[in-house]
Tab-separated table of C-alpha atoms in Angstrom:
chain	number	residue	atom	x	y	z
A	1	MET	CA	5.608	25.057	25.289
A	2	CYS	CA	2.244	25.586	23.626
A	3	ARG	CA	1.384	27.970	20.853
A	4	SER	CA	0.385	31.440	21.928
A	5	GLY	CA	-2.305	33.619	20.448
A	6	ALA	CA	-6.006	33.028	19.966
A	7	VAL	CA	-7.433	29.884	21.468
A	8	SER	CA	-8.258	27.358	18.773
A	9	SER	CA	-11.721	25.894	18.561
A	10	PRO	CA	-12.147	22.310	19.847
A	11	ASP	CA	-12.892	21.105	16.316
A	12	SER	CA	-9.706	22.644	14.904
A	13	VAL	CA	-7.641	21.142	17.741
A	14	GLN	CA	-9.203	17.736	17.091
A	15	ALA	CA	-8.373	18.067	13.384
A	16	THR	CA	-4.793	19.019	14.242
A	17	ILE	CA	-4.395	16.042	16.564
A	18	HIS	CA	-5.645	13.584	13.969
A	19	ALA	CA	-3.459	15.157	11.267
A	20	VAL	CA	-0.368	14.917	13.486
A	21	TRP	CA	-1.251	11.333	14.347
A	22	ARG	CA	-1.658	10.316	10.715
A	23	ILE	CA	1.707	11.854	9.824
A	24	GLU	CA	3.737	10.883	12.887
A	25	SER	CA	2.213	7.655	14.221
A	26	ALA	CA	4.487	5.366	12.192
A	27	LYS	CA	7.619	7.162	13.440
A	28	LEU	CA	6.277	7.105	16.979
A	29	ILE	CA	5.466	3.379	16.957
A	30	ALA	CA	8.765	2.598	15.213
A	31	GLY	CA	10.797	4.453	17.824
A	32	LEU	CA	8.885	2.865	20.709
A	33	THR	CA	9.256	-0.605	19.182
A	34	ARG	CA	13.020	-0.181	19.195
A	35	MET	CA	12.852	0.757	22.875
A	36	VAL	CA	10.396	-1.804	24.271
A	37	ARG	CA	11.056	-4.622	21.745
A	38	ASP	CA	7.345	-5.385	21.478
A	39	VAL	CA	5.270	-4.010	18.605
A	40	GLY	CA	1.996	-4.566	20.453
A	41	LEU	CA	3.157	-2.684	23.543
A	42	ALA	CA	4.620	0.048	21.354
A	43	GLU	CA	1.269	0.613	19.680
A	44	GLU	CA	-0.511	0.666	23.051
A	45	LEU	CA	1.909	3.294	24.353
A	46	ALA	CA	1.468	5.383	21.222
A	47	GLN	CA	-2.316	5.147	21.569
A	48	ASP	CA	-2.029	6.207	25.220
A	49	ALA	CA	-0.090	9.285	24.108
A	50	LEU	CA	-2.806	10.048	21.553
A	51	VAL	CA	-5.491	9.807	24.242
A	52	ALA	CA	-3.457	12.155	26.430
A	53	ALA	CA	-3.243	14.640	23.562
A	54	LEU	CA	-6.993	14.453	23.001
A	55	GLU	CA	-7.511	15.245	26.694
A	56	ARG	CA	-4.899	17.959	27.179
A	57	TRP	CA	-4.410	19.856	23.929
A	58	PRO	CA	-7.970	21.265	23.733
A	59	VAL	CA	-7.339	22.783	27.170
A	60	ALA	CA	-3.636	23.685	27.160
A	61	GLY	CA	-3.234	24.308	23.438
A	62	VAL	CA	-1.300	22.453	20.755
A	63	PRO	CA	2.426	22.170	21.634
A	64	ASP	CA	4.979	23.874	19.423
A	65	ARG	CA	6.439	20.452	18.687
A	66	PRO	CA	3.451	18.090	18.769
A	67	ALA	CA	5.316	14.997	17.523
A	68	ALA	CA	7.993	15.457	20.195
A	69	TRP	CA	5.264	15.880	22.845
A	70	LEU	CA	3.692	12.575	21.801
A	71	MET	CA	7.062	10.798	21.934
A	72	ALA	CA	7.925	12.253	25.350
A	73	THR	CA	4.516	11.242	26.745
A	74	ALA	CA	4.786	7.716	25.313
A	75	LYS	CA	8.300	7.265	26.704
A	76	HIS	CA	7.231	8.364	30.181
A	77	ARG	CA	4.368	5.870	30.036
A	78	ALA	CA	6.748	3.139	28.913
A	79	ILE	CA	8.842	3.668	32.031
A	80	ASP	CA	5.747	3.819	34.250
A	81	ALA	CA	4.397	0.605	32.739
A	82	LEU	CA	7.629	-1.226	33.383
A	83	ARG	CA	7.773	0.015	36.950
A	84	ARG	CA	4.155	-0.934	37.608
A	85	ARG	CA	4.747	-4.453	36.410
A	86	GLN	CA	7.788	-4.740	38.716
A	87	LEU	CA	9.601	-6.835	36.169
A	88	LEU	CA	12.471	-8.731	37.747
A	89	ASP	CA	13.821	-10.203	34.563
A	90	ARG	CA	17.313	-8.843	33.975
A	91	LYS	CA	16.594	-7.773	30.405
A	92	HIS	CA	13.550	-5.815	31.456
A	93	ALA	CA	15.482	-4.221	34.295
A	94	GLU	CA	18.223	-3.216	31.873
A	95	LEU	CA	15.627	-1.795	29.519
A	96	GLU	CA	14.085	0.272	32.304
A	97	ARG	CA	17.489	1.699	33.233
A	98	GLU	CA	18.244	2.382	29.590
A	99	LEU	CA	14.977	4.265	29.111
A	100	ALA	CA	15.543	6.249	32.324
A	101	GLU	CA	19.040	7.166	31.171
A	102	GLN	CA	17.667	8.309	27.832
A	103	GLU	CA	15.239	10.575	29.645
A	104	GLN	CA	18.125	12.171	31.565
A	105	GLN	CA	20.553	12.390	28.702
A	106	ILE	CA	18.263	13.598	25.912
A	107	PRO	CA	15.912	16.329	27.125
A	108	ASP	CA	15.281	17.530	23.558
A	109	TYR	CA	12.586	15.100	22.470
A	110	ALA	CA	12.346	16.557	18.971
A	111	THR	CA	15.946	15.467	18.448
A	112	ALA	CA	15.282	12.134	20.102
A	113	LEU	CA	12.340	11.464	17.800
A	114	ASP	CA	14.467	12.060	14.725
A	115	ASP	CA	17.413	9.933	15.864
A	116	ASP	CA	17.624	6.763	13.794
A	117	VAL	CA	14.101	7.391	12.542
A	118	GLY	CA	15.023	5.937	9.165
A	119	ASP	CA	16.244	2.673	10.688
A	120	ASP	CA	13.282	2.593	13.067
A	121	LEU	CA	10.766	2.961	10.241
A	122	LEU	CA	12.557	0.382	8.152
A	123	ARG	CA	12.490	-2.039	11.095
A	124	LEU	CA	8.759	-1.480	11.430
A	125	VAL	CA	8.222	-2.129	7.708
A	126	PHE	CA	10.029	-5.452	7.976
A	127	ILE	CA	8.300	-6.374	11.238
A	128	ALA	CA	4.863	-5.750	9.691
A	129	CYS	CA	5.791	-8.066	6.805
A	130	HIS	CA	7.397	-10.795	8.899
A	131	PRO	CA	7.448	-14.144	7.010
A	132	SER	CA	5.639	-15.910	9.865
A	133	LEU	CA	2.512	-13.861	9.095
A	134	SER	CA	-0.020	-14.544	6.369
A	135	THR	CA	-0.358	-12.032	3.547
A	136	GLU	CA	-3.735	-10.906	4.949
A	137	ALA	CA	-2.157	-10.310	8.355
A	138	GLN	CA	0.781	-8.469	6.801
A	139	ILE	CA	-1.597	-6.144	4.952
A	140	ALA	CA	-3.674	-5.434	8.058
A	141	LEU	CA	-0.617	-4.843	10.252
A	142	THR	CA	1.068	-2.635	7.629
A	143	LEU	CA	-1.990	-0.415	7.282
A	144	ARG	CA	-2.429	-0.288	11.040
A	145	LEU	CA	1.149	0.457	12.068
A	146	LEU	CA	2.529	2.315	9.055
A	147	GLY	CA	-0.601	3.733	7.497
A	148	GLY	CA	-2.166	4.824	10.758
A	149	LEU	CA	-5.558	3.443	9.669
A	150	SER	CA	-8.063	2.278	12.245
A	151	THR	CA	-9.395	-1.274	12.181
A	152	GLN	CA	-12.713	0.174	11.044
A	153	GLU	CA	-11.070	1.926	8.080
A	154	ILE	CA	-9.170	-1.205	7.060
A	155	ALA	CA	-12.298	-3.353	7.353
A	156	ARG	CA	-14.273	-0.891	5.247
A	157	ALA	CA	-11.570	-0.823	2.589
A	158	PHE	CA	-11.497	-4.609	2.199
A	159	LEU	CA	-15.216	-5.179	2.799
A	160	VAL	CA	-14.783	-7.491	5.767
A	161	GLN	CA	-16.044	-7.351	9.333
A	162	GLU	CA	-14.162	-5.057	11.685
A	163	SER	CA	-13.843	-7.993	14.083
A	164	THR	CA	-12.053	-9.959	11.363
A	165	ILE	CA	-9.434	-7.241	10.924
A	166	GLN	CA	-9.091	-6.869	14.685
A	167	GLN	CA	-8.495	-10.608	15.034
A	168	ARG	CA	-5.888	-10.570	12.268
A	169	ILE	CA	-3.996	-7.746	13.950
A	170	VAL	CA	-4.175	-9.309	17.424
A	171	ARG	CA	-3.051	-12.691	16.088
A	172	ALA	CA	-0.262	-11.060	14.102
A	173	LYS	CA	1.106	-9.347	17.196
A	174	ARG	CA	0.800	-12.560	19.199
A	175	THR	CA	2.593	-14.491	16.461
A	176	LEU	CA	5.434	-11.994	16.404
A	177	SER	CA	5.757	-12.334	20.169
A	178	ASP	CA	5.552	-16.139	20.149
A	179	GLU	CA	8.030	-16.398	17.284
A	180	GLY	CA	10.493	-14.146	19.100
A	181	ALA	CA	10.639	-11.904	16.044
A	182	GLU	CA	13.918	-10.066	15.654
A	183	PHE	CA	13.653	-6.304	15.960
A	184	GLU	CA	16.833	-5.636	14.029
A	185	LEU	CA	17.047	-5.067	10.292
A	186	PRO	CA	17.439	-8.402	8.470
A	187	ARG	CA	20.524	-8.853	6.345
A	188	GLY	CA	21.553	-10.692	3.209
A	189	ASN	CA	19.080	-13.184	1.767
A	190	ASP	CA	16.709	-12.733	4.686
A	191	ARG	CA	16.438	-9.025	3.955
A	192	ALA	CA	15.910	-9.639	0.228
A	193	GLN	CA	13.129	-12.139	0.939
A	194	ARG	CA	11.487	-9.861	3.480
A	195	LEU	CA	11.715	-6.876	1.133
A	196	SER	CA	9.924	-8.914	-1.513
A	197	SER	CA	7.054	-9.455	0.942
A	198	VAL	CA	6.977	-5.750	1.759
A	199	LEU	CA	6.697	-4.844	-1.915
A	200	THR	CA	4.007	-7.485	-2.478
A	201	VAL	CA	1.914	-6.085	0.382
A	202	LEU	CA	2.165	-2.511	-0.919
A	203	TYR	CA	1.345	-3.740	-4.439
A	204	LEU	CA	-1.762	-5.588	-3.203
A	205	ILE	CA	-2.931	-2.611	-1.166
A	206	PHE	CA	-2.555	-0.315	-4.159
A	207	ASN	CA	-4.296	-2.718	-6.544
A	208	GLU	CA	-7.280	-3.106	-4.231
A	209	GLY	CA	-7.580	0.662	-4.154
A	210	TYR	CA	-7.126	1.034	-7.904
A	211	SER	CA	-9.600	-1.691	-8.922
A	212	ALA	CA	-11.812	-2.699	-6.010
A	213	THR	CA	-12.608	-6.395	-6.091
A	214	ALA	CA	-16.107	-5.832	-4.703
A	215	GLY	CA	-18.558	-3.178	-3.619
A	216	GLU	CA	-20.302	-0.237	-5.236
A	217	ASP	CA	-17.234	1.842	-6.161
A	218	LEU	CA	-14.723	1.150	-8.902
A	219	MET	CA	-11.848	2.514	-6.799
A	220	ARG	CA	-10.892	3.212	-3.194
A	221	PRO	CA	-8.490	6.158	-3.553
A	222	ALA	CA	-7.513	6.201	0.131
A	223	LEU	CA	-5.885	2.785	-0.215
A	224	CYS	CA	-3.929	3.924	-3.261
A	225	GLU	CA	-2.762	7.006	-1.399
A	226	GLU	CA	-1.593	4.942	1.577
A	227	ALA	CA	0.319	2.518	-0.649
A	228	GLN	CA	1.939	5.418	-2.509
A	229	ARG	CA	2.886	7.181	0.724
A	230	LEU	CA	4.424	4.041	2.199
A	231	GLY	CA	6.204	3.322	-1.082
A	232	ARG	CA	7.764	6.791	-1.089
A	233	ILE	CA	8.941	6.317	2.503
A	234	LEU	CA	10.450	2.946	1.611
A	235	ALA	CA	12.221	4.450	-1.414
A	236	GLU	CA	13.814	7.077	0.820
A	237	LEU	CA	14.905	4.433	3.316
A	238	THR	CA	16.286	2.035	0.670
A	239	PRO	CA	17.598	4.359	-2.061
A	240	ASP	CA	19.658	1.664	-3.796
A	241	GLU	CA	16.890	-0.936	-4.192
A	242	ALA	CA	15.832	-0.848	-7.842
A	243	GLU	CA	12.559	-2.733	-7.406
A	244	VAL	CA	11.404	-0.337	-4.676
A	245	HIS	CA	11.744	2.510	-7.163
A	246	GLY	CA	10.087	0.327	-9.798
A	247	LEU	CA	7.024	-0.196	-7.598
A	248	VAL	CA	6.872	3.497	-6.704
A	249	ALA	CA	7.036	4.330	-10.417
A	250	LEU	CA	4.224	1.898	-11.186
A	251	MET	CA	1.956	3.243	-8.450
A	252	GLU	CA	2.593	6.901	-9.296
A	253	ILE	CA	1.909	6.467	-13.011
A	254	GLN	CA	-1.163	4.306	-12.469
A	255	ALA	CA	-2.521	6.735	-9.887
A	256	SER	CA	-2.087	9.620	-12.340
A	257	ARG	CA	-5.060	8.233	-14.313
A	258	MET	CA	-7.486	7.879	-11.421
A	259	ARG	CA	-9.483	11.064	-12.039
A	260	ALA	CA	-10.085	9.999	-15.631
A	261	ARG	CA	-11.090	6.409	-14.803
A	262	VAL	CA	-14.644	7.276	-13.796
A	263	GLY	CA	-17.317	9.396	-15.440
A	264	SER	CA	-19.605	11.967	-13.885
A	265	MET	CA	-21.931	9.247	-12.538
A	266	GLY	CA	-19.116	7.069	-11.209
A	267	GLU	CA	-19.192	4.746	-14.196
A	268	PRO	CA	-15.885	3.182	-15.399
A	269	VAL	CA	-14.128	4.822	-18.349
A	270	LEU	CA	-11.884	2.478	-20.321
A	271	LEU	CA	-8.245	3.461	-20.820
A	272	LEU	CA	-8.530	4.246	-24.522
A	273	ASP	CA	-11.608	6.420	-23.904
A	274	GLN	CA	-10.143	8.474	-21.062
A	275	ASP	CA	-9.666	12.239	-21.246
A	276	ARG	CA	-5.888	12.413	-20.941
A	277	SER	CA	-5.996	16.069	-19.966
A	278	ARG	CA	-7.321	14.794	-16.620
A	279	TRP	CA	-4.250	12.645	-16.013
A	280	ASP	CA	-2.138	14.123	-13.210
A	281	PRO	CA	1.125	15.474	-14.711
A	282	LEU	CA	2.866	15.696	-11.331
A	283	LEU	CA	2.318	12.014	-10.608
A	284	ILE	CA	3.477	11.146	-14.119
A	285	ARG	CA	6.694	13.123	-13.606
A	286	ARG	CA	7.255	11.447	-10.248
A	287	GLY	CA	6.639	8.042	-11.766
A	288	LEU	CA	8.946	8.569	-14.720
A	289	ALA	CA	11.672	9.842	-12.399
A	290	ALA	CA	11.320	6.761	-10.177
A	291	LEU	CA	11.422	4.504	-13.250
A	292	ASP	CA	14.566	6.259	-14.454
A	293	ARG	CA	16.123	5.661	-11.018
A	294	ALA	CA	15.213	1.959	-11.121
A	295	GLU	CA	16.773	1.617	-14.570
A	296	GLN	CA	19.920	3.473	-13.489
A	297	LEU	CA	20.281	0.948	-10.665
A	298	GLY	CA	20.186	-1.879	-13.189
A	299	GLY	CA	16.629	-2.951	-12.440
A	300	ALA	CA	15.007	-2.379	-15.827
A	301	ASN	CA	13.893	-6.020	-16.054
A	302	GLY	CA	12.527	-6.295	-12.527
A	303	PRO	CA	8.823	-7.224	-12.401
A	304	TYR	CA	7.703	-3.879	-10.951
A	305	ALA	CA	9.996	-1.833	-13.182
A	306	LEU	CA	8.692	-3.684	-16.242
A	307	GLN	CA	5.105	-2.953	-15.232
A	308	ALA	CA	6.070	0.679	-14.651
A	309	ALA	CA	7.623	0.792	-18.129
A	310	LEU	CA	4.313	-0.497	-19.518
A	311	ALA	CA	2.409	2.231	-17.691
A	312	ALA	CA	4.957	4.775	-18.940
A	313	CYS	CA	4.138	3.876	-22.548
A	314	HIS	CA	0.583	5.085	-21.946
A	315	ALA	CA	1.720	8.121	-19.949
A	316	ARG	CA	4.008	9.286	-22.746
A	317	ALA	CA	1.323	8.951	-25.444
A	318	ARG	CA	-0.535	12.238	-25.875
A	319	THR	CA	-3.484	10.424	-27.450
A	320	ALA	CA	-4.677	6.829	-27.497
A	321	ASP	CA	-3.719	6.565	-31.174
A	322	GLU	CA	-0.101	7.419	-30.360
A	323	THR	CA	0.281	4.470	-27.984
A	324	ASP	CA	3.240	2.265	-28.937
A	325	TRP	CA	1.452	-1.072	-28.707
A	326	LYS	CA	4.307	-3.046	-30.259
A	327	ARG	CA	6.594	-1.762	-27.513
A	328	ILE	CA	3.955	-2.712	-24.933
A	329	ALA	CA	3.585	-6.192	-26.438
A	330	SER	CA	7.360	-6.642	-26.297
A	331	LEU	CA	7.480	-5.551	-22.663
A	332	TYR	CA	4.694	-8.016	-21.833
A	333	ASP	CA	6.663	-10.782	-23.547
A	334	THR	CA	9.589	-10.020	-21.233
A	335	LEU	CA	7.346	-9.706	-18.175
A	336	ALA	CA	5.684	-13.058	-18.932
A	337	GLU	CA	9.095	-14.705	-18.976
A	338	ARG	CA	9.990	-13.117	-15.641
A	339	MET	CA	6.742	-13.634	-13.698
A	340	LYS	CA	5.037	-16.759	-15.091
A	341	SER	CA	1.600	-15.461	-14.131
A	342	PRO	CA	-1.725	-16.296	-15.852
A	343	VAL	CA	-2.888	-12.714	-15.233
A	344	VAL	CA	0.231	-11.382	-16.968
A	345	GLU	CA	-0.461	-13.771	-19.851
A	346	LEU	CA	-3.974	-12.381	-20.149
A	347	ASN	CA	-2.676	-8.811	-20.211
A	348	ARG	CA	-0.152	-9.938	-22.797
A	349	ALA	CA	-3.040	-11.213	-24.913
A	350	VAL	CA	-4.673	-7.773	-24.772
A	351	ALA	CA	-1.409	-6.088	-25.777
A	352	HIS	CA	-0.920	-8.470	-28.692
A	353	ALA	CA	-4.497	-7.845	-29.808
A	354	MET	CA	-3.807	-4.106	-29.933
A	355	ALA	CA	-0.438	-4.536	-31.633
A	356	PHE	CA	-1.178	-7.363	-34.078
A	357	GLY	CA	-4.964	-7.638	-34.305
A	358	PRO	CA	-7.818	-9.235	-32.285
A	359	ALA	CA	-7.204	-12.705	-33.722
A	360	ALA	CA	-3.715	-12.740	-32.187
A	361	GLY	CA	-5.147	-11.736	-28.821
A	362	LEU	CA	-7.958	-14.294	-28.991
A	363	ALA	CA	-5.501	-17.118	-29.692
A	364	LEU	CA	-3.496	-16.247	-26.585
A	365	ALA	CA	-6.647	-15.827	-24.469
A	366	ASP	CA	-8.114	-19.133	-25.649
A	367	ALA	CA	-4.941	-20.861	-24.437
A	368	LEU	CA	-5.821	-19.701	-20.917
A	369	MET	CA	-9.346	-21.123	-20.851
A	370	GLU	CA	-8.302	-24.250	-18.920
A	371	GLU	CA	-6.160	-22.337	-16.418
A	372	PRO	CA	-7.641	-23.193	-12.975
A	373	SER	CA	-6.684	-19.868	-11.363
A	374	LEU	CA	-8.628	-17.929	-14.015
A	375	ARG	CA	-11.884	-19.867	-13.903
A	376	ALA	CA	-13.506	-17.270	-11.649
A	377	TYR	CA	-11.565	-14.330	-13.071
A	378	HIS	CA	-14.056	-12.109	-14.885
A	379	LEU	CA	-11.429	-10.303	-16.963
A	380	LEU	CA	-10.740	-13.419	-19.046
A	381	PRO	CA	-14.256	-13.650	-20.574
A	382	SER	CA	-14.293	-9.846	-20.711
A	383	ALA	CA	-11.122	-9.772	-22.812
A	384	ARG	CA	-12.350	-12.604	-25.029
A	385	ALA	CA	-15.641	-10.758	-25.525
A	386	ASP	CA	-13.778	-7.662	-26.688
A	387	PHE	CA	-11.702	-9.674	-29.176
A	388	LEU	CA	-14.776	-11.489	-30.471
A	389	ALA	CA	-16.670	-8.202	-30.910
A	390	LYS	CA	-13.830	-6.747	-32.962
A	391	LEU	CA	-13.826	-9.873	-35.112
A	392	GLY	CA	-17.550	-9.419	-35.805
A	393	ARG	CA	-18.593	-12.483	-33.791
A	394	THR	CA	-21.322	-10.508	-32.030
A	395	GLU	CA	-23.382	-13.262	-30.409
A	396	GLU	CA	-20.329	-14.973	-28.962
A	397	ALA	CA	-19.111	-11.623	-27.669
A	398	ARG	CA	-22.465	-10.899	-26.021
A	399	ALA	CA	-22.417	-14.245	-24.228
A	400	GLU	CA	-18.885	-13.629	-22.941
A	401	PHE	CA	-19.730	-10.122	-21.706
A	402	GLU	CA	-22.720	-11.548	-19.826
A	403	ARG	CA	-20.573	-14.323	-18.365
A	404	ALA	CA	-18.000	-11.782	-17.197
A	405	ALA	CA	-20.756	-9.657	-15.630
A	406	SER	CA	-22.014	-12.643	-13.663
A	407	MET	CA	-18.534	-13.262	-12.258
A	408	THR	CA	-17.491	-9.824	-11.033
A	409	LYS	CA	-18.354	-8.670	-7.505
A	410	ASN	CA	-17.901	-5.003	-8.341
A	411	ALA	CA	-21.178	-3.267	-9.154
A	412	ARG	CA	-19.632	-0.640	-11.458
A	413	GLU	CA	-17.815	-3.249	-13.530
A	414	ARG	CA	-20.979	-5.337	-13.765
A	415	GLU	CA	-22.916	-2.358	-15.146
A	416	LEU	CA	-20.246	-1.702	-17.769
A	417	LEU	CA	-20.100	-5.327	-18.892
A	418	LEU	CA	-23.871	-5.631	-19.154
A	419	ALA	CA	-23.994	-2.403	-21.151
A	420	ARG	CA	-21.407	-3.780	-23.569
A	421	ALA	CA	-23.379	-7.016	-23.837
A	422	ALA	CA	-26.517	-5.066	-24.755
A	423	ALA	CA	-24.758	-2.875	-27.327
A	424	PRO	CA	-25.715	-3.607	-30.941
């Protein structure tokens, strides 16, 4: 059944189709993957259903239950595809019969779409982050299958060629097929390891959106929004996983500051200089609630929960002067013990500088100067420059700001660093 009343304009129908696709595509692909046991074929079938909607809805009108219409269309095409291929393999024959029986037994496709949707989505999350795939492939596949982003959108977000993203996705699907990837939810240690990869991918996607590694813009909000959306879905599907809630808390609280992170001309605004009235109170409340949930589940010392607790210290401070830097320094001490990361050590140096003075921060930063992984990391000379400036060592600070500017690939950060180098 299609909606009655005035005929919608073609543009409004197109907008509706794309909105429905963005919201429902992950569920659609997840459900089809369970049926056909092939993530590549599932995506093709879902895309076929989208094409059918683009052809028919502008003429016939938008169905009352558009997501159910897409699922019904995709399922019919799945059966047709199997029949066309005349598969003789017993498993494929059984699958065809099973799909045909489902068509007869479940005429209400809205109900069918919702059945096991939680498990289906969770399967798709774990499939996208299969351990046989590289991190880059996991990110591309996650954004494609779960985020509903096109290859062009993903390529634009990460400043690579569209063909590169397309190749990663194609190879990822081929790898999953060649590896005989399981389409059931992993259990025990396998699930814990896979979940860690899932969280890492979401974390990397969010971070690239929050602080773009290259390009003309400081941030790419769309990436942050996708990571947050996927994190919220994952939290609903795994309500007892503390670190999932910890990551959601971290992303929500960090995202609450995004409007205040840039000035009217797009220039970066440092944390202590931000107008806190522009911080989003809803996202802060969501983040604090997720952090509370993580702590209730016993995950207060998990890496993501600890980072969320750090962000919460800033969120709870009404002004920069009210920030509890000693608490932040203590949390970084704990985080450094848990993560053993040079980047965490650098952030710890900044926290100690704020809590105990710039000399304390400089000592910790200087200890990182020979760290190979930080040799091209512009935030190390940037932090040292800030400490040196506060200690009155102006010429040394200027040289470090200039060095940091020469290392970053982000135009907005480069402008800020050069401006600080030129300051008297």
